[in-house]
Coordinates of C-alpha atoms and ligand atoms in Angstrom, one line a residue:
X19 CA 4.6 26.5 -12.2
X20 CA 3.1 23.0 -10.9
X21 CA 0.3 22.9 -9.1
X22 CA 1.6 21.6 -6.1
X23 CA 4.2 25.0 -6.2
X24 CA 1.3 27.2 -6.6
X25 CA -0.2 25.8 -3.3
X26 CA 2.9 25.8 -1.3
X27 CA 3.5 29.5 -1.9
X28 CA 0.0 30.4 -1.7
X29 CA 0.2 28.8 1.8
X30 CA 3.5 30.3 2.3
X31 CA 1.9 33.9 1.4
X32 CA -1.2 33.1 3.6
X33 CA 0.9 32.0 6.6
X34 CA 1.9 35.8 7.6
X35 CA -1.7 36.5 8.7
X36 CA -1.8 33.3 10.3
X37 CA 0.0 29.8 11.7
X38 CA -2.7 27.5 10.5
X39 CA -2.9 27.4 6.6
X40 CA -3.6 23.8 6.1
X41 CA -5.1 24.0 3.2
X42 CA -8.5 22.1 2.1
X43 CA -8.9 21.0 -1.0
X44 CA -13.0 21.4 -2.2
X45 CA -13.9 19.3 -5.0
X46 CA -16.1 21.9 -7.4
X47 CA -14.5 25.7 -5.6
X48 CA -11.5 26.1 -7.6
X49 CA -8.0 24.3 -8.1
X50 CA -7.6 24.7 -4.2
X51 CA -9.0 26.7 -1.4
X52 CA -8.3 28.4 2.1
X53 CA -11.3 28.7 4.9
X54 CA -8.1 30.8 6.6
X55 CA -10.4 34.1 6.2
X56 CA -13.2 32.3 8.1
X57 CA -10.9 31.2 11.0
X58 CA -8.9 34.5 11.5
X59 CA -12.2 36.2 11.3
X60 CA -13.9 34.2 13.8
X61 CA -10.6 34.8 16.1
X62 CA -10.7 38.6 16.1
X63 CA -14.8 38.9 15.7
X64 CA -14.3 40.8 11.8
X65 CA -16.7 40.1 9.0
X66 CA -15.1 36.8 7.3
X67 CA -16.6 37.5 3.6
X68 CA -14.5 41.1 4.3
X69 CA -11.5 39.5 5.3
X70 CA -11.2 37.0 2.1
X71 CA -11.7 39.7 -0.4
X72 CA -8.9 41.7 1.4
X73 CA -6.6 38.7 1.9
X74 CA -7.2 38.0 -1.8
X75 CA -6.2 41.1 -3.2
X76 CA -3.0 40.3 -0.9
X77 CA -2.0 37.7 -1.3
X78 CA -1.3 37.6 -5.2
X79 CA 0.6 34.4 -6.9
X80 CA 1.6 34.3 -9.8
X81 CA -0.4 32.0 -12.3
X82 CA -3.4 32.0 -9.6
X83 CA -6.6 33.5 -9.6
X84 CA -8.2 34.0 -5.9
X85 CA -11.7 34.5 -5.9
X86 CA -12.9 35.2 -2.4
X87 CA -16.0 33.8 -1.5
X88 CA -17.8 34.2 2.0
X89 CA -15.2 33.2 4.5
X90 CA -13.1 30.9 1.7
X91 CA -10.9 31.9 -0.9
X92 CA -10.9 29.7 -3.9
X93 CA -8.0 29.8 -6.0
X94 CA -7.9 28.9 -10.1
X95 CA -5.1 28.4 -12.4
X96 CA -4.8 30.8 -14.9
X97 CA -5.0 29.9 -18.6
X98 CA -0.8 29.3 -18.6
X99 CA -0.2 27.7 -15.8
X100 CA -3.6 24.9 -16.5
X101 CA -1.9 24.3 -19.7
X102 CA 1.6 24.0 -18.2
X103 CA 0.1 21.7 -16.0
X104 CA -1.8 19.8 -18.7
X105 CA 1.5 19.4 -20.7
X106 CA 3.4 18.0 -18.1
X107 CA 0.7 16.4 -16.3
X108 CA 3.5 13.4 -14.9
X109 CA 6.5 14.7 -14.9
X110 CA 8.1 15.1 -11.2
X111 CA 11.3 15.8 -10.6
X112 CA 14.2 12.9 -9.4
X113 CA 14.6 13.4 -5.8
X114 CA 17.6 12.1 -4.1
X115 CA 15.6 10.5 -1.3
X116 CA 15.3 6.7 -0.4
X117 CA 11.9 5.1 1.0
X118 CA 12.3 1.0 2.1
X119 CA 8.7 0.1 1.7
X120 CA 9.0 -3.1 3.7
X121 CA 5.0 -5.4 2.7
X122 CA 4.0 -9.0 1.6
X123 CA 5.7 -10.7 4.1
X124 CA 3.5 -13.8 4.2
X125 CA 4.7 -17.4 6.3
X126 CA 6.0 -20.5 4.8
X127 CA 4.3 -23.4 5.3
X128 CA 1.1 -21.3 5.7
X129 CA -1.3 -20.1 2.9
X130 CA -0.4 -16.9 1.9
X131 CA -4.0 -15.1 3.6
X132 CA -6.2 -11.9 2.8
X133 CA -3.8 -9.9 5.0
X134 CA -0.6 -10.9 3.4
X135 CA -2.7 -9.8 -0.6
X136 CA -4.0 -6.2 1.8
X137 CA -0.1 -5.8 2.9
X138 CA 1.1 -6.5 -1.2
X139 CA -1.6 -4.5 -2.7
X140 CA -1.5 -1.6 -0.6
X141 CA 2.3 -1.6 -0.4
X142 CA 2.8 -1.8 -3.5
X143 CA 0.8 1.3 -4.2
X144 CA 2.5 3.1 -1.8
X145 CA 6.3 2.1 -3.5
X146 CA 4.8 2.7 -6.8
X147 CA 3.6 6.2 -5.3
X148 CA 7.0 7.1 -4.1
X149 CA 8.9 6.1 -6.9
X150 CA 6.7 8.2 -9.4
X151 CA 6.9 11.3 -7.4
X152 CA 10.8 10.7 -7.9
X153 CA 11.8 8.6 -4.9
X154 CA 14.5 5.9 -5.0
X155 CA 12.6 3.0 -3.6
X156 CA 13.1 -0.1 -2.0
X157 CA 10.9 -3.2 -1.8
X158 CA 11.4 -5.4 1.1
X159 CA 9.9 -8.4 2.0
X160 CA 9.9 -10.0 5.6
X161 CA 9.0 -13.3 5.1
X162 CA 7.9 -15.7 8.6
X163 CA 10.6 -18.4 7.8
X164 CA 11.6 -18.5 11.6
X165 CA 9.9 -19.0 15.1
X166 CA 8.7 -21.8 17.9
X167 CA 5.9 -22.6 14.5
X168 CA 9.1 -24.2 12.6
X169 CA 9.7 -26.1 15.5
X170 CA 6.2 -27.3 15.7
X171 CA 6.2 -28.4 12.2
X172 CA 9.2 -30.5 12.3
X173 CA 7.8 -32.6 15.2
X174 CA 4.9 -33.0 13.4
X175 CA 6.8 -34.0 9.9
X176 CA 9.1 -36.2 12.0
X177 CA 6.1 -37.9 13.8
X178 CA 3.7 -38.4 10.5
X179 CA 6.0 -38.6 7.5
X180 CA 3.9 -36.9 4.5
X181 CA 4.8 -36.5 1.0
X182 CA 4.4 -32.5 0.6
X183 CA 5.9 -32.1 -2.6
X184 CA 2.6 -32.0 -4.5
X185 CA 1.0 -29.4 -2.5
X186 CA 3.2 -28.5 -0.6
X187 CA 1.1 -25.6 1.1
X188 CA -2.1 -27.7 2.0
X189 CA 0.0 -30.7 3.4
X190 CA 2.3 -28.4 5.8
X191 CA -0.8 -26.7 7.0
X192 CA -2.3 -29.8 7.9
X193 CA 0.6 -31.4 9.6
X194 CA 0.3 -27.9 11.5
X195 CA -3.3 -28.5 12.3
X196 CA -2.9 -32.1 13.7
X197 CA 0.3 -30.8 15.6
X198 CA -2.1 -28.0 17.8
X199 CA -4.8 -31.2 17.8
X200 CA -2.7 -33.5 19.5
X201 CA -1.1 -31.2 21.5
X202 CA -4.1 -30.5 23.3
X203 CA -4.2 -33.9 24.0
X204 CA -0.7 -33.9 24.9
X205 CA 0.9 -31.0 25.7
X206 CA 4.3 -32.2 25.9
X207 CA 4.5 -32.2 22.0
X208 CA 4.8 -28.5 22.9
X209 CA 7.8 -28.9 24.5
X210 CA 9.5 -31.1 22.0
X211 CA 8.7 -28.2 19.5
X212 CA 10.4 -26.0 21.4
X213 CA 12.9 -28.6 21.6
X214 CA 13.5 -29.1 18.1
X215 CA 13.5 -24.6 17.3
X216 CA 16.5 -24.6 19.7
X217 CA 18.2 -27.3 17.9
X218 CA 17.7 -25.2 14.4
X219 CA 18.9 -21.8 15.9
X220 CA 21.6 -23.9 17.2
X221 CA 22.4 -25.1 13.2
X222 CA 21.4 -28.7 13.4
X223 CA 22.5 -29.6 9.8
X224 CA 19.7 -32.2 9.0
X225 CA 17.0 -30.3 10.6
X226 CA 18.1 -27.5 8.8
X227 CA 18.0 -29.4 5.9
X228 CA 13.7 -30.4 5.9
X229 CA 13.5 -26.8 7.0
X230 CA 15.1 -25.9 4.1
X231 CA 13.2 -28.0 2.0
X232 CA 9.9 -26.3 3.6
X233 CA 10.9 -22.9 2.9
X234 CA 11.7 -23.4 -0.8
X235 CA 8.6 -25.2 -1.4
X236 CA 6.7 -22.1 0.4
X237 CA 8.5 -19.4 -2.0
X238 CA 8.0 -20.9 -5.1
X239 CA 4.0 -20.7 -4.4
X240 CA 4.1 -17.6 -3.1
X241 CA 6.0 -16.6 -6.1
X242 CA 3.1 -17.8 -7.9
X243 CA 0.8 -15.6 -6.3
X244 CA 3.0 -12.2 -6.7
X245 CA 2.9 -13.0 -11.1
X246 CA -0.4 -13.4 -10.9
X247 CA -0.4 -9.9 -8.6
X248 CA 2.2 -8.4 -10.8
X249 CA 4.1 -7.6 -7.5
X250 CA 7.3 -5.3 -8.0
X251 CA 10.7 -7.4 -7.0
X252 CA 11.0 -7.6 -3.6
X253 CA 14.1 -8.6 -1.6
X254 CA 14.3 -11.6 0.2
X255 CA 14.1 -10.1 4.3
X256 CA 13.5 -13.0 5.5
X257 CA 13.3 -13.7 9.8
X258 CA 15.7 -16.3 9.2
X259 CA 18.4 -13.6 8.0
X260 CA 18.3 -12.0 11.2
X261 CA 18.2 -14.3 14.4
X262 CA 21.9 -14.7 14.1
X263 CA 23.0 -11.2 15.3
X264 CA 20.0 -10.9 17.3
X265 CA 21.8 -12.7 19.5
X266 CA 24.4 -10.8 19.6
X267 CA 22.2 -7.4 19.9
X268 CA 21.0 -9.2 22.6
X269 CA 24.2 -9.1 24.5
X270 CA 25.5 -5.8 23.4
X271 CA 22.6 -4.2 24.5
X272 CA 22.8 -6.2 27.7
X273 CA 26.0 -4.8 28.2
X274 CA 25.3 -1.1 27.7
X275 CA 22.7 -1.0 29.6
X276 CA 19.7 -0.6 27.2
X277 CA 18.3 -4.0 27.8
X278 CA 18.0 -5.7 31.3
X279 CA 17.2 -9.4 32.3
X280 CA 13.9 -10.1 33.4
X281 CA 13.0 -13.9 34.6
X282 CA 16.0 -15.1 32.6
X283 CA 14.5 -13.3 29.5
X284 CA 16.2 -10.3 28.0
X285 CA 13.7 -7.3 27.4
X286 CA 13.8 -3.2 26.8
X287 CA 11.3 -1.5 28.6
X288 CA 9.0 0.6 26.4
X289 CA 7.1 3.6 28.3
X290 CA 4.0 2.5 29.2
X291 CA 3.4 -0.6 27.1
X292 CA 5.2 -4.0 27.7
X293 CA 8.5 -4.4 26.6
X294 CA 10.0 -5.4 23.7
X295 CA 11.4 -9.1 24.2
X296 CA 15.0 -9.8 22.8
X297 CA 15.5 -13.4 23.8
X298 CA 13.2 -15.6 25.1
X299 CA 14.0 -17.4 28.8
X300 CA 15.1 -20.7 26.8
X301 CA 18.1 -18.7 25.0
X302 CA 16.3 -18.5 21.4
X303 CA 15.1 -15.3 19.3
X304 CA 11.8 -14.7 18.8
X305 CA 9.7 -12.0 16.1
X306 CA 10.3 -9.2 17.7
X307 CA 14.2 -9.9 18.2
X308 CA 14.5 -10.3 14.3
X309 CA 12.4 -7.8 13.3
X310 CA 14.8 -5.5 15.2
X311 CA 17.8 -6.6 13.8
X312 CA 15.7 -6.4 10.1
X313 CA 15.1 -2.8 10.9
X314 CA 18.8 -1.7 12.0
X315 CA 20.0 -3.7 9.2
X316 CA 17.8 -1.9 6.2
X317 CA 18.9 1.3 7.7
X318 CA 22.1 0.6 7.5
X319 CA 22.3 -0.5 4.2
X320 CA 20.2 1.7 2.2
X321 CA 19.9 4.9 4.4
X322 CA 16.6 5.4 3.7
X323 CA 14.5 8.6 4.5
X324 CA 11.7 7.0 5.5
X325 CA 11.0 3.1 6.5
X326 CA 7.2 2.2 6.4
X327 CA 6.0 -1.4 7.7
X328 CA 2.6 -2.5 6.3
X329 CA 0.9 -4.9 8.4
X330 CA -2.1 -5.1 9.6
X331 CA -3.5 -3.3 12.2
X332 CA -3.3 -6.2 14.9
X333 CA 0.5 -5.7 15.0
X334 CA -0.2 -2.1 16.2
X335 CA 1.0 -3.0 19.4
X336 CA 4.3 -4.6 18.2
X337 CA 5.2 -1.5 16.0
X338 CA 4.9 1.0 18.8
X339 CA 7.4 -1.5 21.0
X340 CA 9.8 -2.0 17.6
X341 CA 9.8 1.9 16.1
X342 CA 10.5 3.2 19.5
X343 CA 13.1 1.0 20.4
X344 CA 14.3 1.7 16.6
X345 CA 14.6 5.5 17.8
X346 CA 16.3 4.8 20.9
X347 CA 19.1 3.0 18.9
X348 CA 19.6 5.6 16.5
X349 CA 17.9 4.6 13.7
X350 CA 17.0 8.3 12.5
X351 CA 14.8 7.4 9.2
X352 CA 10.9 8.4 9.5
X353 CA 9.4 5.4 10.1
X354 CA 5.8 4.3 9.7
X355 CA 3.8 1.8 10.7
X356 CA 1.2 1.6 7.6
X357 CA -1.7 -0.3 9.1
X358 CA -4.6 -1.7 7.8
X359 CA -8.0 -3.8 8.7
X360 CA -8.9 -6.9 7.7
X361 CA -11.0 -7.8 4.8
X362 CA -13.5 -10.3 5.5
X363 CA -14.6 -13.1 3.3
X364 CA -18.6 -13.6 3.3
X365 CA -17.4 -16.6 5.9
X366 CA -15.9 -14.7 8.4
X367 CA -12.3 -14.3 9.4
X368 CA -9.5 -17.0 8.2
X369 CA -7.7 -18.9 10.9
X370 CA -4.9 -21.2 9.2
X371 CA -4.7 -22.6 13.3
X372 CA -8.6 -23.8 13.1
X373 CA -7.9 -25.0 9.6
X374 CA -11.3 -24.2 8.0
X375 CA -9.6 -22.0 5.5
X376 CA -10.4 -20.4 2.4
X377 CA -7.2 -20.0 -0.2
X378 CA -7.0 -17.1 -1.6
X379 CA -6.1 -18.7 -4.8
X380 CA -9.4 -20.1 -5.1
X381 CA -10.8 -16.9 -4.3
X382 CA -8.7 -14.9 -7.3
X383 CA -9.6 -18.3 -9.6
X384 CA -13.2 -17.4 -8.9
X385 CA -12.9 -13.8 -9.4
X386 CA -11.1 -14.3 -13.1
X387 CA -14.3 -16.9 -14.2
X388 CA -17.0 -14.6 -13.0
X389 CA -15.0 -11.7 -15.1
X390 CA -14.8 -14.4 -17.8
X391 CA -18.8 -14.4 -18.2
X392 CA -19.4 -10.9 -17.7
X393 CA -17.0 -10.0 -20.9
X394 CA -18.1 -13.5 -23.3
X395 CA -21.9 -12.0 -23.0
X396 CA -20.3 -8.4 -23.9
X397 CA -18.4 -10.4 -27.2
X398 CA -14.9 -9.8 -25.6
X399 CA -12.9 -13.0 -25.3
X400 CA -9.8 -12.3 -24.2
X401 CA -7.2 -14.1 -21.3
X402 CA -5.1 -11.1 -20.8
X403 CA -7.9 -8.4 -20.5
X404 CA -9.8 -11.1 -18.4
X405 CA -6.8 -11.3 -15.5
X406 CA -6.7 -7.4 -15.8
X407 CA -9.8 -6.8 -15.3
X408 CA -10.3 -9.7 -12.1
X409 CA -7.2 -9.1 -10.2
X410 CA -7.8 -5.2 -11.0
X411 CA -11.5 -5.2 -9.3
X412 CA -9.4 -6.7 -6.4
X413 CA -7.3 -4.3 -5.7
X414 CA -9.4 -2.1 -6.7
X415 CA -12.2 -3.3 -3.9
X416 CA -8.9 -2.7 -1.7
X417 CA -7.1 0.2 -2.2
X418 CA -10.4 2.3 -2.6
X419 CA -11.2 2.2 1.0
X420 CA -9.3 3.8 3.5
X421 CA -7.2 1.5 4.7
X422 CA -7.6 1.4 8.8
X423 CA -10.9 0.4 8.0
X424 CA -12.0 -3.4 7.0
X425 CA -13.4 -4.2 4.1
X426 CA -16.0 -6.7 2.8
X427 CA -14.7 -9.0 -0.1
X428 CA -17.7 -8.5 -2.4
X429 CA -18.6 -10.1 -5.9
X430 CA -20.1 -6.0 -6.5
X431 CA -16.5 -5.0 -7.1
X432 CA -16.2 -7.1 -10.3
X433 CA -19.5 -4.8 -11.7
X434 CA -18.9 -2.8 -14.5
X435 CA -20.6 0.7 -12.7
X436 CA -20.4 2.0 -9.4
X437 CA -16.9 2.6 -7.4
X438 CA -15.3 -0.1 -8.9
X439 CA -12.2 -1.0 -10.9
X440 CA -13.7 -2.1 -14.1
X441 CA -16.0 1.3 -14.1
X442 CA -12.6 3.0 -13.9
X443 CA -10.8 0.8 -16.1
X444 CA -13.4 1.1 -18.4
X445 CA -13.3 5.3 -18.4
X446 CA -9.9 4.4 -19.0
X447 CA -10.7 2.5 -22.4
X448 CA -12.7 4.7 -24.0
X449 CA -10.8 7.9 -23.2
X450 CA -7.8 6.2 -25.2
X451 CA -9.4 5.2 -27.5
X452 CA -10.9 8.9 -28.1
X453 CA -7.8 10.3 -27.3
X454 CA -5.8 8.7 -29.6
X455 CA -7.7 10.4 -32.8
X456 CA -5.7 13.9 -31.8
X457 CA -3.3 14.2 -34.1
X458 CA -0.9 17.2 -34.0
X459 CA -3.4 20.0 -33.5
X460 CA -2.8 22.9 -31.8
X461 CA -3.6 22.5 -27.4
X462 CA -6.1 24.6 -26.1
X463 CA -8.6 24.5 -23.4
X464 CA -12.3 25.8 -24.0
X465 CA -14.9 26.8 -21.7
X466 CA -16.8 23.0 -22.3
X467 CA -13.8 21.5 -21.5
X468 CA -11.9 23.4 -18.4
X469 CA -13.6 22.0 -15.3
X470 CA -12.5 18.6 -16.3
X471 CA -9.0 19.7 -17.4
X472 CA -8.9 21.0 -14.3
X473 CA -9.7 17.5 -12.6
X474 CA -6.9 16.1 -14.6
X475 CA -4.6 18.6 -13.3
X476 CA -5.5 17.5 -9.8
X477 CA -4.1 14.1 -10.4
X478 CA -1.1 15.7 -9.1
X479 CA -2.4 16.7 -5.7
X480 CA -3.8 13.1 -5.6
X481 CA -1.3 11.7 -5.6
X482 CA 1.1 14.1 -3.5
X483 CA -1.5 13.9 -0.6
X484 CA -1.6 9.7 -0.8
X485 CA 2.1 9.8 -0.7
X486 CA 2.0 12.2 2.1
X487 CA -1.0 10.2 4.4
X488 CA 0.2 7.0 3.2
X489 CA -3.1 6.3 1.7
X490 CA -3.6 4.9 -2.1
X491 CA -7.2 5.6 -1.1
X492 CA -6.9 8.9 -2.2
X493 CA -5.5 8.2 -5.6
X494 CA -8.6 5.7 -5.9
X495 CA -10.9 8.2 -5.7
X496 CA -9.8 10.8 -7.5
X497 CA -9.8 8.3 -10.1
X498 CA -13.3 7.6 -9.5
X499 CA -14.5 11.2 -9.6
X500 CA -12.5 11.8 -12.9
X501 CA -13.9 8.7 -14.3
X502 CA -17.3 9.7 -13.4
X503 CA -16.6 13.5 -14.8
X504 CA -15.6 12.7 -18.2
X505 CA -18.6 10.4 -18.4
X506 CA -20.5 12.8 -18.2
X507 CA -18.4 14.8 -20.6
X508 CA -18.8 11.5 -23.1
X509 CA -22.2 11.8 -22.7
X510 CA -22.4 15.9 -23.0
X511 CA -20.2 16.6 -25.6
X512 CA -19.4 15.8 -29.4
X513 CA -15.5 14.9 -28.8
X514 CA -14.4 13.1 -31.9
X515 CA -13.3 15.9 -34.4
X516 CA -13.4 18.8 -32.0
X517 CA -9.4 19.1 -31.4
X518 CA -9.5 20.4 -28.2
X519 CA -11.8 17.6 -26.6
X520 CA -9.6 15.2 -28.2
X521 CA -6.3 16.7 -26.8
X522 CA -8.5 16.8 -22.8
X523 CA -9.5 13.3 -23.4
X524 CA -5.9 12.1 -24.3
X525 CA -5.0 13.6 -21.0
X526 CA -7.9 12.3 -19.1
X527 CA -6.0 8.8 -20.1
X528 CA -3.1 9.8 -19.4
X529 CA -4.5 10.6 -15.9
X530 CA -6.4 6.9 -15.5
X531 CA -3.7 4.7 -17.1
X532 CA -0.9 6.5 -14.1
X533 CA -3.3 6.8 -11.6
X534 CA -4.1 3.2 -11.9
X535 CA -0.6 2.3 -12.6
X536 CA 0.1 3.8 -8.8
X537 CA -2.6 1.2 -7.3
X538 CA -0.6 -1.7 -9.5
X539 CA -4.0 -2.1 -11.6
X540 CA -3.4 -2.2 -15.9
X541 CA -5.3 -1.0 -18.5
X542 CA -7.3 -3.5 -20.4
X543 CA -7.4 -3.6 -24.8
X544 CA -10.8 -4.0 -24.7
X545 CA -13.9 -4.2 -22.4
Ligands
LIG5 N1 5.0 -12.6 8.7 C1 4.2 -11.7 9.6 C2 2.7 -12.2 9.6 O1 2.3 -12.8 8.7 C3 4.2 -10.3 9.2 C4 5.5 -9.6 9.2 C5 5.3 -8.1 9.2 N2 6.6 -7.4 9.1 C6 7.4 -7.1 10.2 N3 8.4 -6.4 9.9 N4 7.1 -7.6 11.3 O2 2.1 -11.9 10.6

């Protein structure tokens, strides 16, 4: 039986005595463990070391041993069921459950920032994570391409006629930044903008037209930056898909009674936030209108079981207001708000408005050439393993940290030991190439060997518990911990001719090359 099995009906078994058998998992006391005798104990004033060994000797599974131990109860796969596991260390079954992973989502005519690579990196993961454990997925992407900004930028385009075709990125942003400039100056250019946004949600053809033009430009480098991320295919969600029937929403809800007018704008009240704004006093959409529409619509179309959003954590606000007025209409999927903090550059935050910003091209152009020195002085020359190994320290850097919190972008994470991508990617190497010397010998486990077969077996839990938290974090470390424990097996242990090392090492790979599959990160030839 699969780990994860043996856990649920353990906790089944256990939740008889008891209504809290969460269990904990404890990295060196067995497969998995329960402090349930130390909390029932302390409840009814018994002896908790008592308790275990009585709840052990009742609670028998199958293809589990329990060793009770002061108030915990550790529990070990027996020798069948850690080479069951072993054997079919990635196989999960096909479920027939749909999850809309909805991430990217970056601006046109804006640089695609640190947030927008957080929201691709992470989401990604968490697809990848949902579609291994059997999961149909699907991979949205909600791209700005609508708003009062447009507005602003045609003014601006009209008013100083630039050639963007070159760079398309820089020169839009700095039309964008002479536009705020002069409108402090003259804050009637405001108005104009607004102006000219009406006119395009009203279908102006020609204005339509340079939008067009801005929107293509934008895609094809952001499309840039997702081969150079090796970003799954996303579907184009873009804003601009959905103001249309936001309008209508607008009125239907007006009608029944869900939305109500407030100083000429239309609104739903939220419980004890502000309300979520449909249409704006000047008749036009804005974000939140076609991010409401966006959310019905995916629902509709793919009935998913669960909808997760990943943004950053400054839209925490907006997500409350949008998933509860998701509810209210129906919309019966579990939905998520994935969140994350911002990763700071050494310089501080990145404003595209202030216009001192740092392109995060630059940034992973930087990262590959530092990862280009560090492998020419180890005699390994090599373009593909060089943009593995860069853009995988990236992520790595990323997806190791839990995700509410902000991280530092720091040159450490391109260093070849400590909690790092190349240190795991590296593990990763070696163990294949080890691993690749068993032949067809016969699998067993020995007693040199089981504490890190049983690391590889909790791969599985790894990733069950990041799918279940929404956290690729977990994943990362567990791959860090099993990186670091079959270094020290390397360093322990004569592997190369001893079958059964060879056959735990093949699975140790087999372990790093999925796990780091799930955080979108690739195994390098050589290192
Ligand atoms: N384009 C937005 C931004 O860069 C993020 C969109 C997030 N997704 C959503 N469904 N609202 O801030």
């Amino acid at each position: 039986m699969f780990i994860e099995n043996l856990v649920d009906k353990t906790m089944k078994n256990l939740s008889q005595f008891s209504d809290k058998t969460e269990f904990a998992e404890f990295k060196n006391f067995g497969d998995f463990s329960t402090s349930l005798p130390l909390k029932i104990a302390k409840a009814k004033g018994e002896r908790p070391d008592k308790l275990a060994i009585s709840l052990a000797e009742q609670i028998k599974v199958k293809g589990l041993n329990a060793k009770p131990t002061g108030g915990f109860i550790n529990f070990f796969l027996d020798d069948d069921a850690l080479l069951f596991n072993l054997t079919n260390l990635t196989k999960f079954e096909k479920q027939n459950k749909t999850a809309v992973v909805e991430y990217s989502a970056p601006n046109i005519a804006k640089p695609f920032s640190v947030g927008h690579l957080r929201s691709t990196v992470i989401g990604e993961s968490i697809r990848r994570i949902f579609d291994f454990l059997g999961w149909k997925t699907i991979g949205l992407n909600f791209i700005g391409d609508w708003g009062t900004q447009f507005g602003k930028l045609l003014v601006a385009y009209e008013m100083w006629p630039t050639d963007i075709s070159k760079d398309p990125i820089k020169e839009l942003l700095s039309l964008y930044v002479k536009f705020h400039e002069e409108a402090e100056k003259n804050p009637k250019l405001n108005d104009e903008a607004k102006i000219m946004f009406k006119k395009l949600e009203e279908g102006d053809k020609k204005i339509r037209k340079t939008w067009e033009i801005f929107r293509n430009l934008s895609l094809k480098e952001f499309e840039k930056m997702y081969a150079v991320l090796k970003t799954s295919k996303l579907e184009d969600y873009s804003e601009s898909k959905f103001f249309n029937k936001g309008q209508k929403i607008a009125d239907e809800l007006l009608k029944e009674g869900i939305a109500e007018m407030s100083e000429g704008a239309v609104i739903i009240p939220v419980p004890n936030k502000p309300p979520l704004i449909l249409r704006k006093s000047d008749g036009t959409t804005i974000y939140s209108t076609r991010d409401l529409v966006a959310g019905i619509e995916r629902f509709k179309a793919y009935k998913p079981e669960v909808m997760v959003y990943v943004v950053g954590n400054e839209q925490k606000l907006h997500f409350e207001q949008l998933l509860y007025v998701l509810k209210k209409l129906k919309v019966s999927a579990k939905m998520e708000h994935v969140g994350f903090g911002m990763m700071r550059l050494p310089e501080g935050k990145m404003s595209t408005r202030r216009g001192r910003v740092v392109f995060l091209e630059d940034v992973l152009a930087e990262a590959m050439n530092k990862v280009k020195v560090i492998m020419k002085e180890r005699g390994v020359d090599n373009k593909s393993d060089v943009e593995k190994i860069g853009i995988g320290a990236v992520k790595f850097a990323d997806l190791k940290t839990n995700r509410n919190r902000d991280v530092l972008f720091d040159w450490k994470m391109l260093k070849f030991d400590g909690e790092t991508g190349p240190y795991v990617q590296y593990a990763a190497v070696r163990a294949k190439r080890i691993g690749e010397k068993f032949g067809k010998g016969k699998i067993k486990i020995l007693p040199e060997n089981t504490k890190l077969a049983r690391k590889i077996v909790a791969l599985r839990l790894a990733v069950i518990n990041a799918k279940k938290n929404l956290r690729p974090d977990i994943l990362a470390n567990y791959l860090m911990e099993l990186s670091q424990l079959f270094n020290e097996f390397y360093t322990k242990e004569k592997i190369s001719g001893n079958e059964s090392h060879e056959w735990i090492t093949s699975k140790v790979y087999e372990a790093l090359e999925n796990g780091l599959f799930l955080l979108g990160i690739e195994v390098p030839n050589q290192m």
